[in-house]
Amino acid sequence: IAGITQAPTSQILAAGRRMTLRCTQDMRHNAMYWYRQDLGLGLRLIHYSNTAGTTGKGEVPDGYSVSRANTDDFPLTLASAVPSQTSVYFCASSEGTGTDTQYFGPGTRLTVL
Amino acid sequence: GQNIDQPTEMTATEGAIVQINCTYQTSGFNGLFWYQQHAGEAPTFLSYNVLDGLEEKGRFSSFLSRSKGYSYLLLKELQMKDSASYLCAASDNYGQNFVFGPGTRLSVLP
């Protein structure tokens, strides 16, 4: 059982380019989340999805979009990357929402130059 | 909204006991999570408190006081492998907010 996988592991991207970070879980969890982690700021929620077909905005959604076409996949897209989006991105999933434990993927380290 | 505060760094000696505090101010608070994160790795779940009191799980225990907006994580018999960041996170009643504190970086020295 893989749990949650993310791709790529790391990426260096020129500013202005479009980038999609992939996240797949095989636990049949209903809820999925995208966080970014920056030194001194901790984990901040970008977008979430409580169930397939629905998405919502977190604390820092600007510049990012998500889709949830099915239960397993939750890609995060940067339409036009900027240097301030340099960060480590974690995808997570939970069986339900709010009170359920979140399980994290290994992360994607993104550098925007 | 929710605001969570933790000490930035702590140092302790192998074999000792350390307490990592977390204070929170929230609307619609439901429960408090603790996660461990080793450098360069993903956070992993440690504990969850929804009721007041102490939850013990091996060498790790977590305490919650809802009236005081306060939690702590207690690590006993510290080992070198416990050197990591410890993140507290609060969830709200609505299932749409899961807010993490900045994390406490614990260094365990021999």
PDB file of N, CA and C in Angstrom, chain A residues 40-99:
ATOM      1  N   GLY A  40       9.663  29.057   9.311  1.00  0.00           N
ATOM      2  CA  GLY A  40       9.132  30.047  10.248  1.00  0.00           C
ATOM      3  C   GLY A  40       7.634  30.275  10.155  1.00  0.00           C
ATOM      4  N   LEU A  41       7.015  29.737   9.113  1.00  0.00           N
ATOM      5  CA  LEU A  41       5.581  29.962   8.931  1.00  0.00           C
ATOM      6  C   LEU A  41       4.770  28.689   9.112  1.00  0.00           C
ATOM      7  N   GLY A  42       5.420  27.567   9.169  1.00  0.00           N
ATOM      8  CA  GLY A  42       4.697  26.319   9.343  1.00  0.00           C
ATOM      9  C   GLY A  42       3.930  25.927   8.104  1.00  0.00           C
ATOM     10  N   LEU A  43       3.007  25.016   8.276  1.00  0.00           N
ATOM     11  CA  LEU A  43       2.175  24.527   7.186  1.00  0.00           C
ATOM     12  C   LEU A  43       0.970  25.435   7.012  1.00  0.00           C
ATOM     13  N   ARG A  44       0.740  25.879   5.782  1.00  0.00           N
ATOM     14  CA  ARG A  44      -0.428  26.721   5.488  1.00  0.00           C
ATOM     15  C   ARG A  44      -1.272  26.058   4.406  1.00  0.00           C
ATOM     16  N   LEU A  45      -2.567  26.022   4.655  1.00  0.00           N
ATOM     17  CA  LEU A  45      -3.492  25.354   3.753  1.00  0.00           C
ATOM     18  C   LEU A  45      -3.740  26.197   2.515  1.00  0.00           C
ATOM     19  N   ILE A  46      -3.584  25.584   1.345  1.00  0.00           N
ATOM     20  CA  ILE A  46      -3.780  26.284   0.074  1.00  0.00           C
ATOM     21  C   ILE A  46      -5.209  26.053  -0.433  1.00  0.00           C
ATOM     22  N   HIS A  47      -5.537  24.798  -0.658  1.00  0.00           N
ATOM     23  CA  HIS A  47      -6.873  24.385  -1.088  1.00  0.00           C
ATOM     24  C   HIS A  47      -7.185  23.050  -0.448  1.00  0.00           C
ATOM     25  N   TYR A  48      -8.470  22.743  -0.393  1.00  0.00           N
ATOM     26  CA  TYR A  48      -8.889  21.456   0.123  1.00  0.00           C
ATOM     27  C   TYR A  48     -10.060  20.935  -0.697  1.00  0.00           C
ATOM     28  N   SER A  49     -10.328  19.648  -0.507  1.00  0.00           N
ATOM     29  CA  SER A  49     -11.492  19.028  -1.153  1.00  0.00           C
ATOM     30  C   SER A  49     -12.102  18.053  -0.165  1.00  0.00           C
ATOM     31  N   ASN A  50     -13.337  18.277   0.221  1.00  0.00           N
ATOM     32  CA  ASN A  50     -13.995  17.408   1.196  1.00  0.00           C
ATOM     33  C   ASN A  50     -14.477  16.101   0.575  1.00  0.00           C
ATOM     34  N   THR A  51     -14.711  16.119  -0.722  1.00  0.00           N
ATOM     35  CA  THR A  51     -15.135  14.917  -1.425  1.00  0.00           C
ATOM     36  C   THR A  51     -14.935  15.136  -2.916  1.00  0.00           C
ATOM     37  N   ALA A  52     -14.902  14.066  -3.677  1.00  0.00           N
ATOM     38  CA  ALA A  52     -14.703  14.188  -5.123  1.00  0.00           C
ATOM     39  C   ALA A  52     -15.773  15.106  -5.720  1.00  0.00           C
ATOM     40  N   GLY A  53     -15.309  16.010  -6.587  1.00  0.00           N
ATOM     41  CA  GLY A  53     -16.215  16.942  -7.246  1.00  0.00           C
ATOM     42  C   GLY A  53     -16.355  18.281  -6.553  1.00  0.00           C
ATOM     43  N   THR A  54     -15.789  18.422  -5.344  1.00  0.00           N
ATOM     44  CA  THR A  54     -15.882  19.692  -4.614  1.00  0.00           C
ATOM     45  C   THR A  54     -14.501  20.149  -4.187  1.00  0.00           C
ATOM     46  N   THR A  55     -14.281  21.458  -4.185  1.00  0.00           N
ATOM     47  CA  THR A  55     -13.032  22.027  -3.690  1.00  0.00           C
ATOM     48  C   THR A  55     -13.332  23.308  -2.930  1.00  0.00           C
ATOM     49  N   GLY A  56     -12.376  23.732  -2.106  1.00  0.00           N
ATOM     50  CA  GLY A  56     -12.539  24.960  -1.348  1.00  0.00           C
ATOM     51  C   GLY A  56     -11.202  25.643  -1.151  1.00  0.00           C
ATOM     52  N   LYS A  57     -11.257  26.923  -0.825  1.00  0.00           N
ATOM     53  CA  LYS A  57     -10.042  27.711  -0.637  1.00  0.00           C
ATOM     54  C   LYS A  57      -9.593  27.653   0.815  1.00  0.00           C
ATOM     55  N   GLY A  58      -8.276  27.551   0.994  1.00  0.00           N
ATOM     56  CA  GLY A  58      -7.703  27.587   2.316  1.00  0.00           C
ATOM     57  C   GLY A  58      -7.208  28.972   2.667  1.00  0.00           C
ATOM     58  N   GLU A  59      -6.133  29.005   3.424  1.00  0.00           N
ATOM     59  CA  GLU A  59      -5.591  30.272   3.929  1.00  0.00           C
ATOM     60  C   GLU A  59      -4.857  31.073   2.851  1.00  0.00           C
ATOM     61  N   VAL A  60      -4.162  30.370   1.936  1.00  0.00           N
ATOM     62  CA  VAL A  60      -3.327  31.055   0.931  1.00  0.00           C
ATOM     63  C   VAL A  60      -3.600  30.528  -0.479  1.00  0.00           C
ATOM     64  N   PRO A  61      -4.784  30.760  -1.046  1.00  0.00           N
ATOM     65  CA  PRO A  61      -5.151  30.149  -2.319  1.00  0.00           C
ATOM     66  C   PRO A  61      -4.689  30.901  -3.569  1.00  0.00           C
ATOM     67  N   ASP A  62      -4.296  32.168  -3.418  1.00  0.00           N
ATOM     68  CA  ASP A  62      -4.021  32.992  -4.600  1.00  0.00           C
ATOM     69  C   ASP A  62      -2.839  32.453  -5.394  1.00  0.00           C
ATOM     70  N   GLY A  63      -3.057  32.343  -6.713  1.00  0.00           N
ATOM     71  CA  GLY A  63      -2.012  31.847  -7.599  1.00  0.00           C
ATOM     72  C   GLY A  63      -2.043  30.340  -7.808  1.00  0.00           C
ATOM     73  N   TYR A  64      -2.970  29.670  -7.124  1.00  0.00           N
ATOM     74  CA  TYR A  64      -3.085  28.213  -7.204  1.00  0.00           C
ATOM     75  C   TYR A  64      -4.508  27.817  -7.581  1.00  0.00           C
ATOM     76  N   SER A  65      -4.629  26.682  -8.281  1.00  0.00           N
ATOM     77  CA  SER A  65      -5.940  26.109  -8.536  1.00  0.00           C
ATOM     78  C   SER A  65      -5.857  24.599  -8.369  1.00  0.00           C
ATOM     79  N   VAL A  66      -6.996  23.990  -8.064  1.00  0.00           N
ATOM     80  CA  VAL A  66      -7.060  22.542  -7.879  1.00  0.00           C
ATOM     81  C   VAL A  66      -8.293  21.999  -8.585  1.00  0.00           C
ATOM     82  N   SER A  67      -8.294  20.692  -8.760  1.00  0.00           N
ATOM     83  CA  SER A  67      -9.464  19.988  -9.267  1.00  0.00           C
ATOM     84  C   SER A  67      -9.542  18.638  -8.561  1.00  0.00           C
ATOM     85  N   ARG A  68     -10.748  18.100  -8.476  1.00  0.00           N
ATOM     86  CA  ARG A  68     -10.924  16.787  -7.825  1.00  0.00           C
ATOM     87  C   ARG A  68     -11.934  15.991  -8.665  1.00  0.00           C
ATOM     88  N   ALA A  69     -11.422  15.452  -9.760  1.00  0.00           N
ATOM     89  CA  ALA A  69     -12.280  14.727 -10.700  1.00  0.00           C
ATOM     90  C   ALA A  69     -12.673  13.350 -10.171  1.00  0.00           C
ATOM     91  N   ASN A  70     -11.843  12.799  -9.294  1.00  0.00           N
ATOM     92  CA  ASN A  70     -12.133  11.475  -8.728  1.00  0.00           C
ATOM     93  C   ASN A  70     -11.603  11.423  -7.300  1.00  0.00           C
ATOM     94  N   THR A  71     -11.827  10.315  -6.613  1.00  0.00           N
ATOM     95  CA  THR A  71     -11.441  10.207  -5.206  1.00  0.00           C
ATOM     96  C   THR A  71      -9.931  10.215  -5.015  1.00  0.00           C
ATOM     97  N   ASP A  72      -9.193   9.626  -5.952  1.00  0.00           N
ATOM     98  CA  ASP A  72      -7.784   9.352  -5.724  1.00  0.00           C
ATOM     99  C   ASP A  72      -6.837  10.518  -6.016  1.00  0.00           C
ATOM    100  N   ASP A  73      -7.210  11.384  -6.955  1.00  0.00           N
ATOM    101  CA  ASP A  73      -6.259  12.380  -7.462  1.00  0.00           C
ATOM    102  C   ASP A  73      -6.656  13.803  -7.104  1.00  0.00           C
ATOM    103  N   PHE A  74      -5.655  14.600  -6.769  1.00  0.00           N
ATOM    104  CA  PHE A  74      -5.915  15.994  -6.376  1.00  0.00           C
ATOM    105  C   PHE A  74      -4.736  16.855  -6.844  1.00  0.00           C
ATOM    106  N   PRO A  75      -4.678  17.186  -8.131  1.00  0.00           N
ATOM    107  CA  PRO A  75      -3.557  17.980  -8.644  1.00  0.00           C
ATOM    108  C   PRO A  75      -3.659  19.449  -8.265  1.00  0.00           C
ATOM    109  N   LEU A  76      -2.499  20.054  -8.061  1.00  0.00           N
ATOM    110  CA  LEU A  76      -2.384  21.486  -7.739  1.00  0.00           C
ATOM    111  C   LEU A  76      -1.668  22.164  -8.902  1.00  0.00           C
ATOM    112  N   THR A  77      -2.265  23.213  -9.451  1.00  0.00           N
ATOM    113  CA  THR A  77      -1.689  23.901 -10.599  1.00  0.00           C
ATOM    114  C   THR A  77      -1.298  25.326 -10.251  1.00  0.00           C
ATOM    115  N   LEU A  78      -0.085  25.689 -10.657  1.00  0.00           N
ATOM    116  CA  LEU A  78       0.374  27.065 -10.598  1.00  0.00           C
ATOM    117  C   LEU A  78       0.294  27.584 -12.034  1.00  0.00           C
ATOM    118  N   ALA A  79      -0.628  28.494 -12.302  1.00  0.00           N
ATOM    119  CA  ALA A  79      -0.859  28.934 -13.671  1.00  0.00           C
ATOM    120  C   ALA A  79       0.323  29.712 -14.240  1.00  0.00           C
ATOM    121  N   SER A  80       0.920  30.555 -13.413  1.00  0.00           N
ATOM    122  CA  SER A  80       2.061  31.368 -13.837  1.00  0.00           C
ATOM    123  C   SER A  80       2.933  31.564 -12.603  1.00  0.00           C
ATOM    124  N   ALA A  81       3.940  30.707 -12.457  1.00  0.00           N
ATOM    125  CA  ALA A  81       4.710  30.659 -11.216  1.00  0.00           C
ATOM    126  C   ALA A  81       5.469  31.958 -10.947  1.00  0.00           C
ATOM    127  N   VAL A  82       5.549  32.305  -9.658  1.00  0.00           N
ATOM    128  CA  VAL A  82       6.324  33.468  -9.212  1.00  0.00           C
ATOM    129  C   VAL A  82       7.303  33.009  -8.132  1.00  0.00           C
ATOM    130  N   PRO A  83       8.400  33.756  -7.935  1.00  0.00           N
ATOM    131  CA  PRO A  83       9.412  33.324  -6.958  1.00  0.00           C
ATOM    132  C   PRO A  83       8.863  33.120  -5.543  1.00  0.00           C
ATOM    133  N   SER A  84       7.832  33.857  -5.154  1.00  0.00           N
ATOM    134  CA  SER A  84       7.268  33.687  -3.805  1.00  0.00           C
ATOM    135  C   SER A  84       6.570  32.340  -3.629  1.00  0.00           C
ATOM    136  N   GLN A  85       6.391  31.610  -4.713  1.00  0.00           N
ATOM    137  CA  GLN A  85       5.811  30.279  -4.618  1.00  0.00           C
ATOM    138  C   GLN A  85       6.884  29.194  -4.414  1.00  0.00           C
ATOM    139  N   THR A  86       8.111  29.611  -4.260  1.00  0.00           N
ATOM    140  CA  THR A  86       9.170  28.686  -3.864  1.00  0.00           C
ATOM    141  C   THR A  86       8.858  28.170  -2.470  1.00  0.00           C
ATOM    142  N   SER A  87       8.749  26.856  -2.332  1.00  0.00           N
ATOM    143  CA  SER A  87       8.307  26.280  -1.072  1.00  0.00           C
ATOM    144  C   SER A  87       8.372  24.762  -1.169  1.00  0.00           C
ATOM    145  N   VAL A  88       8.061  24.109  -0.062  1.00  0.00           N
ATOM    146  CA  VAL A  88       7.828  22.665  -0.067  1.00  0.00           C
ATOM    147  C   VAL A  88       6.321  22.461   0.013  1.00  0.00           C
ATOM    148  N   TYR A  89       5.801  21.682  -0.908  1.00  0.00           N
ATOM    149  CA  TYR A  89       4.359  21.467  -0.998  1.00  0.00           C
ATOM    150  C   TYR A  89       4.026  20.050  -0.536  1.00  0.00           C
ATOM    151  N   PHE A  90       3.085  19.979   0.412  1.00  0.00           N
ATOM    152  CA  PHE A  90       2.631  18.688   0.912  1.00  0.00           C
ATOM    153  C   PHE A  90       1.162  18.492   0.562  1.00  0.00           C
ATOM    154  N   CYS A  91       0.878  17.311   0.079  1.00  0.00           N
ATOM    155  CA  CYS A  91      -0.491  16.860  -0.115  1.00  0.00           C
ATOM    156  C   CYS A  91      -0.852  15.970   1.066  1.00  0.00           C
ATOM    157  N   ALA A  92      -2.100  16.019   1.501  1.00  0.00           N
ATOM    158  CA  ALA A  92      -2.560  15.182   2.612  1.00  0.00           C
ATOM    159  C   ALA A  92      -3.958  14.688   2.329  1.00  0.00           C
ATOM    160  N   SER A  93      -4.340  13.622   3.026  1.00  0.00           N
ATOM    161  CA  SER A  93      -5.708  13.128   2.887  1.00  0.00           C
ATOM    162  C   SER A  93      -6.211  12.666   4.242  1.00  0.00           C
ATOM    163  N   SER A  94      -7.530  12.640   4.385  1.00  0.00           N
ATOM    164  CA  SER A  94      -8.149  12.127   5.600  1.00  0.00           C
ATOM    165  C   SER A  94      -9.455  11.447   5.222  1.00  0.00           C
ATOM    166  N   GLU A  95      -9.861  10.514   6.069  1.00  0.00           N
ATOM    167  CA  GLU A  95     -11.066   9.754   5.760  1.00  0.00           C
ATOM    168  C   GLU A  95     -12.280  10.675   5.682  1.00  0.00           C
ATOM    169  N   GLY A  96     -12.409  11.544   6.686  1.00  0.00           N
ATOM    170  CA  GLY A  96     -13.459  12.551   6.692  1.00  0.00           C
ATOM    171  C   GLY A  96     -12.814  13.906   6.779  1.00  0.00           C
ATOM    172  N   THR A  97     -13.552  14.864   7.322  1.00  0.00           N
ATOM    173  CA  THR A  97     -13.026  16.224   7.399  1.00  0.00           C
ATOM    174  C   THR A  97     -12.914  16.672   8.847  1.00  0.00           C
ATOM    175  N   GLY A  98     -12.112  17.713   9.046  1.00  0.00           N
ATOM    176  CA  GLY A  98     -12.039  18.374  10.340  1.00  0.00           C
ATOM    177  C   GLY A  98     -11.410  17.549  11.432  1.00  0.00           C
ATOM    178  N   THR A  99     -12.150  16.585  11.959  1.00  0.00           N
ATOM    179  CA  THR A  99     -11.667  15.871  13.126  1.00  0.00           C
ATOM    180  C   THR A  99     -10.872  14.622  12.790  1.00  0.00           C
TER     181      THR A  99
END
